[in-house]
Amino acid sequence: MRKLCLLAALISPLACAQVVSVETNSLMRLPNTASTLQLERLEVADYGTLLIPSNVTEVTVGELHLGRDARIAIVPGEQALALKVSRAELAEGSQITARGAPGTYLKAARSGRNLDLQIKVLNAPQLSVDARGGAGAPGFVGLDGANGQAPGCTWGQAGRGADGSNGSDGQPGAPGALVRLEVPRDYPTEQIKVEVAGGVGGAAGPGGKPGAGGKAKGCVVYKADGGKSGRPGVDGQPGPAGVAGSVTIQRL
């Protein structure tokens, strides 16, 4: 076994690490050189965060200690993550998050990462898992209308301002994750909190502003009236919320 761990360590330094510790108020990222990691002990101090990359699909931990408001943050990915813990001590406010990423103007929102979480022995005031979908991208803002041309003193009337274009609709929120928990038979159900709601829909894109009409102009012979302003663009519609995920709880 030691030879196997040594070989794995040459490929991935933390594949068979004895202890991984995250200091208070700091962030540590596990290596992404191996899809499977085995840790004898994992400690995340108060307000610290351990980041699990998207390509890691299985993490086995002998002893897990999460301090106050400590986090295990799981990066969104296409494959589910299996997190297997023999013994866990979780402090107040600690959490495991597998939330999806919010959408942007260039990328769609991402769903929560599917998670299989097994904890054989658990001591915690609350087991909190957040695997909600990412929020949808906002709609595009409508273009402003151009201003009307001013009149001349020898010809015509002022130009009308152009209408603003309509804003686009917000994009859909991403689905929540599928979460499967295996916890001790005697751990109280009311102390388990799992969030798998779909992401909120993207905000509506506001309509463009109307263009101003050409300004009135006083001349020697006559006065040219100002032009009318254009109409503002219509706001888009908010995007729909993502589909909720699901939670399955099994007792060990």
Coordinates of N, CA and C in Angstrom, one line a residue, residues 21-28 42-50 65-72 89-95:
S21 N -4.4 20.7 5.7 CA -4.9 21.7 6.7 C -5.1 23.1 6.0
V22 N -6.2 23.7 6.2 CA -6.5 25.0 5.6 C -6.5 26.0 6.8
E23 N -5.7 27.0 6.8 CA -5.6 27.9 7.9 C -6.8 28.9 8.0
T24 N -6.9 29.5 9.1 CA -8.0 30.5 9.3 C -8.0 31.6 8.3
N25 N -9.2 31.9 7.8 CA -9.4 33.0 6.8 C -8.5 32.8 5.5
S26 N -8.3 31.6 5.1 CA -7.5 31.3 3.9 C -8.2 30.3 3.0
L27 N -7.7 30.3 1.8 CA -8.3 29.4 0.7 C -7.2 28.5 0.2
M28 N -7.6 27.2 0.1 CA -6.7 26.2 -0.5 C -7.4 25.4 -1.5
L42 N -8.5 15.8 7.2 CA -8.7 17.1 6.5 C -9.2 18.1 7.5
E43 N -8.5 19.2 7.7 CA -8.9 20.2 8.7 C -9.0 21.5 7.9
V44 N -10.2 22.2 8.1 CA -10.4 23.5 7.6 C -10.7 24.4 8.8
A45 N -9.8 25.3 9.1 CA -10.0 26.1 10.3 C -11.1 27.2 10.1
D46 N -11.4 27.9 11.2 CA -12.5 28.9 11.1 C -12.4 29.8 9.9
Y47 N -13.5 30.0 9.2 CA -13.6 30.9 8.1 C -12.7 30.5 6.9
G48 N -12.1 29.3 6.9 CA -11.3 28.9 5.8 C -12.1 28.2 4.8
T49 N -11.6 28.0 3.6 CA -12.3 27.4 2.5 C -11.4 26.4 1.7
L50 N -11.8 25.2 1.5 CA -11.1 24.2 0.7 C -11.9 24.1 -0.6
H65 N -12.5 17.8 9.9 CA -12.8 18.8 10.9 C -13.1 20.1 10.2
L66 N -14.3 20.7 10.3 CA -14.6 22.0 9.8 C -14.8 22.9 10.9
G67 N -14.1 24.0 10.9 CA -14.2 25.0 11.9 C -15.4 25.9 11.7
R68 N -15.6 26.9 12.6 CA -16.7 27.8 12.5 C -16.7 28.5 11.1
D69 N -17.9 28.5 10.5 CA -18.1 29.1 9.2 C -17.1 28.7 8.1
A70 N -16.5 27.5 8.3 CA -15.6 26.9 7.3 C -16.4 26.3 6.2
R71 N -15.7 26.2 5.0 CA -16.4 25.8 3.8 C -15.6 24.7 3.1
I72 N -16.3 23.7 2.5 CA -15.8 22.9 1.4 C -16.6 23.3 0.2
E89 N -16.4 16.1 12.3 CA -16.7 17.1 13.4 C -16.9 18.4 12.7
L90 N -18.1 18.9 12.7 CA -18.5 20.1 12.0 C -18.9 21.2 13.0
A91 N -18.3 22.3 12.9 CA -18.6 23.4 13.9 C -19.8 24.2 13.4
E92 N -20.3 25.1 14.2 CA -21.4 26.0 13.9 C -21.1 26.8 12.6
G93 N -22.1 26.9 11.7 CA -21.9 27.7 10.5 C -21.1 27.0 9.4
S94 N -20.6 25.9 9.6 CA -19.8 25.2 8.5 C -20.7 24.7 7.4
Q95 N -20.2 24.5 6.2 CA -21.1 24.2 5.1 C -20.3 23.5 4.0

